[in-house]
JSON list of C-alpha atoms and ligand atoms in Angstrom, two decimals:
[
{"chain": "A", "resi": 1, "resn": "MET", "atom": "CA", "xyz": [126.17, 132.22, 77.32]},
{"chain": "A", "resi": 2, "resn": "ASP", "atom": "CA", "xyz": [123.04, 129.23, 76.31]},
{"chain": "A", "resi": 3, "resn": "ASN", "atom": "CA", "xyz": [121.96, 127.43, 79.60]},
{"chain": "A", "resi": 4, "resn": "SER", "atom": "CA", "xyz": [119.37, 125.25, 76.94]},
{"chain": "A", "resi": 5, "resn": "ASN", "atom": "CA", "xyz": [120.93, 122.36, 78.46]},
{"chain": "A", "resi": 6, "resn": "ASP", "atom": "CA", "xyz": [121.63, 123.46, 82.69]},
{"chain": "A", "resi": 7, "resn": "HIS", "atom": "CA", "xyz": [117.60, 121.07, 82.48]},
{"chain": "A", "resi": 8, "resn": "PRO", "atom": "CA", "xyz": [117.46, 117.74, 81.69]},
{"chain": "A", "resi": 9, "resn": "ALA", "atom": "CA", "xyz": [115.30, 117.26, 79.01]},
{"chain": "A", "resi": 10, "resn": "GLY", "atom": "CA", "xyz": [111.69, 118.35, 79.95]},
{"chain": "A", "resi": 11, "resn": "ALA", "atom": "CA", "xyz": [112.56, 120.28, 83.18]},
{"chain": "A", "resi": 12, "resn": "THR", "atom": "CA", "xyz": [111.91, 123.74, 83.56]},
{"chain": "A", "resi": 13, "resn": "ALA", "atom": "CA", "xyz": [114.05, 126.17, 85.91]},
{"chain": "A", "resi": 14, "resn": "GLU", "atom": "CA", "xyz": [110.39, 125.78, 88.00]},
{"chain": "A", "resi": 15, "resn": "SER", "atom": "CA", "xyz": [110.66, 122.05, 88.20]},
{"chain": "A", "resi": 16, "resn": "ALA", "atom": "CA", "xyz": [113.86, 121.16, 88.63]},
{"chain": "A", "resi": 17, "resn": "PRO", "atom": "CA", "xyz": [114.46, 119.77, 91.56]},
{"chain": "A", "resi": 18, "resn": "ASP", "atom": "CA", "xyz": [116.56, 122.88, 93.94]},
{"chain": "A", "resi": 19, "resn": "HIS", "atom": "CA", "xyz": [113.91, 124.20, 93.21]},
{"chain": "A", "resi": 20, "resn": "LEU", "atom": "CA", "xyz": [111.66, 122.22, 94.14]},
{"chain": "A", "resi": 21, "resn": "LEU", "atom": "CA", "xyz": [113.49, 121.04, 97.57]},
{"chain": "A", "resi": 22, "resn": "ASP", "atom": "CA", "xyz": [113.45, 124.68, 98.10]},
{"chain": "A", "resi": 23, "resn": "GLY", "atom": "CA", "xyz": [109.67, 125.04, 97.45]},
{"chain": "A", "resi": 24, "resn": "LEU", "atom": "CA", "xyz": [109.19, 121.92, 100.37]},
{"chain": "A", "resi": 25, "resn": "ARG", "atom": "CA", "xyz": [111.84, 122.99, 102.46]},
{"chain": "A", "resi": 26, "resn": "THR", "atom": "CA", "xyz": [109.71, 126.14, 103.05]},
{"chain": "A", "resi": 27, "resn": "GLU", "atom": "CA", "xyz": [106.26, 124.22, 103.67]},
{"chain": "A", "resi": 28, "resn": "LEU", "atom": "CA", "xyz": [108.20, 122.24, 106.12]},
{"chain": "A", "resi": 29, "resn": "ASP", "atom": "CA", "xyz": [109.82, 125.39, 107.60]},
{"chain": "A", "resi": 30, "resn": "ARG", "atom": "CA", "xyz": [105.76, 126.64, 108.46]},
{"chain": "A", "resi": 31, "resn": "VAL", "atom": "CA", "xyz": [104.80, 123.70, 110.06]},
{"chain": "A", "resi": 32, "resn": "ASP", "atom": "CA", "xyz": [108.13, 123.11, 111.92]},
{"chain": "A", "resi": 33, "resn": "ALA", "atom": "CA", "xyz": [107.01, 125.96, 113.28]},
{"chain": "A", "resi": 34, "resn": "ARG", "atom": "CA", "xyz": [104.07, 125.40, 113.97]},
{"chain": "A", "resi": 35, "resn": "LEU", "atom": "CA", "xyz": [104.78, 123.21, 115.66]},
{"chain": "A", "resi": 36, "resn": "LEU", "atom": "CA", "xyz": [106.92, 124.41, 118.11]},
{"chain": "A", "resi": 37, "resn": "ASP", "atom": "CA", "xyz": [104.39, 126.61, 119.38]},
{"chain": "A", "resi": 38, "resn": "THR", "atom": "CA", "xyz": [101.70, 123.26, 119.90]},
{"chain": "A", "resi": 39, "resn": "VAL", "atom": "CA", "xyz": [104.41, 121.46, 121.90]},
{"chain": "A", "resi": 40, "resn": "ARG", "atom": "CA", "xyz": [105.12, 125.38, 123.83]},
{"chain": "A", "resi": 41, "resn": "ASP", "atom": "CA", "xyz": [101.21, 126.13, 123.93]},
{"chain": "A", "resi": 42, "resn": "ARG", "atom": "CA", "xyz": [101.16, 122.32, 125.41]},
{"chain": "A", "resi": 43, "resn": "LEU", "atom": "CA", "xyz": [103.88, 122.78, 128.02]},
{"chain": "A", "resi": 44, "resn": "ARG", "atom": "CA", "xyz": [102.07, 126.15, 129.03]},
{"chain": "A", "resi": 45, "resn": "ILE", "atom": "CA", "xyz": [99.01, 124.19, 129.99]},
{"chain": "A", "resi": 46, "resn": "CYS", "atom": "CA", "xyz": [100.65, 121.84, 131.57]},
{"chain": "A", "resi": 47, "resn": "ALA", "atom": "CA", "xyz": [102.47, 124.19, 134.05]},
{"chain": "A", "resi": 48, "resn": "ARG", "atom": "CA", "xyz": [98.21, 126.02, 134.96]},
{"chain": "A", "resi": 49, "resn": "ILE", "atom": "CA", "xyz": [97.74, 122.41, 135.47]},
{"chain": "A", "resi": 50, "resn": "ALA", "atom": "CA", "xyz": [100.81, 121.65, 137.54]},
{"chain": "A", "resi": 51, "resn": "HIS", "atom": "CA", "xyz": [99.38, 125.26, 139.67]},
{"chain": "A", "resi": 52, "resn": "LEU", "atom": "CA", "xyz": [95.78, 123.91, 139.42]},
{"chain": "A", "resi": 53, "resn": "LYS", "atom": "CA", "xyz": [97.10, 120.66, 141.38]},
{"chain": "A", "resi": 54, "resn": "GLN", "atom": "CA", "xyz": [99.33, 122.35, 143.76]},
{"chain": "A", "resi": 55, "resn": "ARG", "atom": "CA", "xyz": [96.64, 125.13, 145.50]},
{"chain": "A", "resi": 56, "resn": "HIS", "atom": "CA", "xyz": [94.24, 121.87, 145.50]},
{"chain": "A", "resi": 57, "resn": "ALA", "atom": "CA", "xyz": [96.46, 118.44, 146.82]},
{"chain": "A", "resi": 58, "resn": "ILE", "atom": "CA", "xyz": [95.91, 117.38, 143.31]},
{"chain": "A", "resi": 59, "resn": "PRO", "atom": "CA", "xyz": [98.69, 114.78, 142.53]},
{"chain": "A", "resi": 60, "resn": "MET", "atom": "CA", "xyz": [101.68, 115.47, 139.92]},
{"chain": "A", "resi": 61, "resn": "LEU", "atom": "CA", "xyz": [101.25, 112.03, 138.39]},
{"chain": "A", "resi": 62, "resn": "GLN", "atom": "CA", "xyz": [97.75, 110.80, 136.64]},
{"chain": "A", "resi": 63, "resn": "PRO", "atom": "CA", "xyz": [98.30, 107.64, 135.26]},
{"chain": "A", "resi": 64, "resn": "GLY", "atom": "CA", "xyz": [94.85, 107.32, 133.67]},
{"chain": "A", "resi": 65, "resn": "ARG", "atom": "CA", "xyz": [95.13, 110.36, 131.74]},
{"chain": "A", "resi": 66, "resn": "MET", "atom": "CA", "xyz": [98.30, 109.53, 130.58]},
{"chain": "A", "resi": 67, "resn": "GLN", "atom": "CA", "xyz": [96.64, 106.32, 129.27]},
{"chain": "A", "resi": 68, "resn": "VAL", "atom": "CA", "xyz": [94.11, 108.41, 127.94]},
{"chain": "A", "resi": 69, "resn": "VAL", "atom": "CA", "xyz": [97.09, 110.45, 125.72]},
{"chain": "A", "resi": 70, "resn": "HIS", "atom": "CA", "xyz": [98.53, 107.81, 124.54]},
{"chain": "A", "resi": 71, "resn": "ALA", "atom": "CA", "xyz": [95.33, 105.91, 123.39]},
{"chain": "A", "resi": 72, "resn": "ARG", "atom": "CA", "xyz": [93.97, 108.72, 121.88]},
{"chain": "A", "resi": 73, "resn": "ALA", "atom": "CA", "xyz": [97.13, 109.49, 119.71]},
{"chain": "A", "resi": 74, "resn": "GLU", "atom": "CA", "xyz": [97.08, 105.73, 119.29]},
{"chain": "A", "resi": 75, "resn": "SER", "atom": "CA", "xyz": [93.67, 106.06, 117.64]},
{"chain": "A", "resi": 76, "resn": "TYR", "atom": "CA", "xyz": [95.09, 108.96, 115.32]},
{"chain": "A", "resi": 77, "resn": "ALA", "atom": "CA", "xyz": [97.86, 106.61, 114.85]},
{"chain": "A", "resi": 78, "resn": "HIS", "atom": "CA", "xyz": [95.60, 104.34, 113.10]},
{"chain": "A", "resi": 79, "resn": "ARG", "atom": "CA", "xyz": [93.23, 107.32, 110.99]},
{"chain": "A", "resi": 80, "resn": "ASN", "atom": "CA", "xyz": [95.78, 108.40, 109.39]},
{"chain": "A", "resi": 81, "resn": "ASP", "atom": "CA", "xyz": [98.47, 105.72, 108.24]},
{"chain": "A", "resi": 82, "resn": "MET", "atom": "CA", "xyz": [101.38, 106.22, 110.96]},
{"chain": "A", "resi": 83, "resn": "SER", "atom": "CA", "xyz": [103.17, 104.47, 112.85]},
{"chain": "A", "resi": 84, "resn": "PRO", "atom": "CA", "xyz": [101.48, 103.76, 116.80]},
{"chain": "A", "resi": 85, "resn": "GLU", "atom": "CA", "xyz": [105.43, 103.28, 118.22]},
{"chain": "A", "resi": 86, "resn": "PHE", "atom": "CA", "xyz": [106.57, 106.53, 116.59]},
{"chain": "A", "resi": 87, "resn": "LEU", "atom": "CA", "xyz": [103.83, 108.18, 118.57]},
{"chain": "A", "resi": 88, "resn": "HIS", "atom": "CA", "xyz": [103.42, 106.51, 121.09]},
{"chain": "A", "resi": 89, "resn": "SER", "atom": "CA", "xyz": [107.39, 107.53, 121.71]},
{"chain": "A", "resi": 90, "resn": "LEU", "atom": "CA", "xyz": [106.38, 111.26, 120.46]},
{"chain": "A", "resi": 91, "resn": "TYR", "atom": "CA", "xyz": [103.97, 111.44, 123.56]},
{"chain": "A", "resi": 92, "resn": "ALA", "atom": "CA", "xyz": [106.13, 109.46, 126.07]},
{"chain": "A", "resi": 93, "resn": "LEU", "atom": "CA", "xyz": [108.90, 112.38, 125.23]},
{"chain": "A", "resi": 94, "resn": "LEU", "atom": "CA", "xyz": [106.12, 115.01, 125.42]},
{"chain": "A", "resi": 95, "resn": "ILE", "atom": "CA", "xyz": [104.33, 113.42, 128.61]},
{"chain": "A", "resi": 96, "resn": "ALA", "atom": "CA", "xyz": [107.68, 113.55, 130.53]},
{"chain": "A", "resi": 97, "resn": "GLU", "atom": "CA", "xyz": [108.30, 116.63, 129.90]},
{"chain": "A", "resi": 98, "resn": "ALA", "atom": "CA", "xyz": [105.22, 118.02, 131.24]},
{"chain": "A", "resi": 99, "resn": "CYS", "atom": "CA", "xyz": [105.60, 115.74, 134.49]},
{"chain": "A", "resi": 100, "resn": "ARG", "atom": "CA", "xyz": [109.31, 117.84, 134.38]},
{"chain": "A", "resi": 101, "resn": "VAL", "atom": "CA", "xyz": [107.82, 121.59, 134.85]},
{"chain": "A", "resi": 102, "resn": "GLU", "atom": "CA", "xyz": [105.00, 120.29, 136.24]},
{"chain": "A", "resi": 103, "resn": "ASP", "atom": "CA", "xyz": [107.07, 118.83, 139.19]},
{"chain": "A", "resi": 104, "resn": "LEU", "atom": "CA", "xyz": [108.99, 122.11, 138.91]},
{"chain": "A", "resi": 105, "resn": "ILE", "atom": "CA", "xyz": [106.51, 124.10, 139.91]},
{"chain": "A", "resi": 106, "resn": "ILE", "atom": "CA", "xyz": [104.78, 121.78, 142.36]},
{"chain": "A", "resi": 107, "resn": "ASP", "atom": "CA", "xyz": [108.13, 120.95, 144.18]},
{"chain": "A", "resi": 108, "resn": "GLY", "atom": "CA", "xyz": [109.09, 124.95, 144.08]},
{"chain": "A", "resi": 109, "resn": "PRO", "atom": "CA", "xyz": [107.77, 128.04, 144.63]},
{"chain": "A", "resi": 110, "resn": "GLY", "atom": "CA", "xyz": [104.83, 127.99, 142.85]},
{"chain": "A", "resi": 111, "resn": "VAL", "atom": "CA", "xyz": [106.34, 130.18, 139.75]},
{"chain": "A", "resi": 112, "resn": "ALA", "atom": "CA", "xyz": [106.49, 128.25, 136.57]},
{"chain": "A", "resi": 113, "resn": "PRO", "atom": "CA", "xyz": [109.89, 128.43, 134.19]},
{"chain": "A", "resi": 114, "resn": "ALA", "atom": "CA", "xyz": [110.73, 131.92, 132.65]},
{"chain": "A", "resi": 115, "resn": "GLU", "atom": "CA", "xyz": [110.67, 130.20, 129.01]},
{"chain": "A", "resi": 116, "resn": "LEU", "atom": "CA", "xyz": [106.91, 129.54, 130.01]},
{"chain": "A", "resi": 117, "resn": "ARG", "atom": "CA", "xyz": [104.99, 131.95, 131.79]},
{"chain": "A", "resi": 118, "resn": "GLU", "atom": "CA", "xyz": [101.87, 133.13, 130.00]},
{"chain": "A", "resi": 119, "resn": "THR", "atom": "CA", "xyz": [102.94, 136.53, 129.71]},
{"chain": "A", "resi": 120, "resn": "ARG", "atom": "CA", "xyz": [105.61, 135.85, 126.30]},
{"chain": "A", "resi": 121, "resn": "THR", "atom": "CA", "xyz": [104.32, 135.75, 123.12]},
{"chain": "B", "resi": 1, "resn": "ISJ", "atom": "C1", "xyz": [98.85, 117.46, 132.59]},
{"chain": "B", "resi": 1, "resn": "ISJ", "atom": "C2", "xyz": [98.59, 116.51, 133.12]},
{"chain": "B", "resi": 1, "resn": "ISJ", "atom": "O1", "xyz": [99.39, 115.91, 134.17]},
{"chain": "B", "resi": 1, "resn": "ISJ", "atom": "C3", "xyz": [100.53, 114.75, 133.44]},
{"chain": "B", "resi": 1, "resn": "ISJ", "atom": "C4", "xyz": [101.17, 114.73, 132.32]},
{"chain": "B", "resi": 1, "resn": "ISJ", "atom": "C5", "xyz": [100.35, 114.36, 131.17]},
{"chain": "B", "resi": 1, "resn": "ISJ", "atom": "C6", "xyz": [100.95, 115.29, 129.81]},
{"chain": "B", "resi": 1, "resn": "ISJ", "atom": "O2", "xyz": [101.50, 115.48, 129.14]},
{"chain": "B", "resi": 1, "resn": "ISJ", "atom": "O3", "xyz": [99.02, 114.73, 129.02]},
{"chain": "B", "resi": 1, "resn": "ISJ", "atom": "C7", "xyz": [99.48, 113.45, 131.95]},
{"chain": "B", "resi": 1, "resn": "ISJ", "atom": "C8", "xyz": [99.10, 113.09, 133.16]},
{"chain": "B", "resi": 1, "resn": "ISJ", "atom": "C9", "xyz": [100.07, 114.05, 133.89]},
{"chain": "B", "resi": 1, "resn": "ISJ", "atom": "O4", "xyz": [100.57, 112.56, 135.27]},
{"chain": "B", "resi": 1, "resn": "ISJ", "atom": "C10", "xyz": [97.16, 115.89, 133.54]},
{"chain": "B", "resi": 1, "resn": "ISJ", "atom": "O5", "xyz": [97.04, 115.77, 134.49]},
{"chain": "B", "resi": 1, "resn": "ISJ", "atom": "O6", "xyz": [96.43, 116.06, 132.71]}
]
């Protein structure tokens, strides 16, 4: 069968939109895998911070530290041509989850939720 008309003039199989889309989605999937691992690792560190706070009676909520984290994200947004509002919202979610996990540890029997235990890879 003659497939010479399958692609517009000048386009090859390699540059067809579907092929390009597949390649970009593969790249995106790899970045998402790293992103999810990074979010997990961030929460695991927060769990360790919570244990430390519990042992030394340090308050869970640290508004000054939250300001530092938000300010760094805002500065990053400006330097990388991203929306500061978007990064603020993203960090608000990350911090809220960190606080939820920390509360569970500090108020509970001192055991991290299963998904955050250090032993898992
Ligand atoms: C992780 C901490 O605990 C909370 C979570 C924070 C975060 O997710 O960045 C920041 C401030 C804290 O209230 C901390 O105190 O550093």
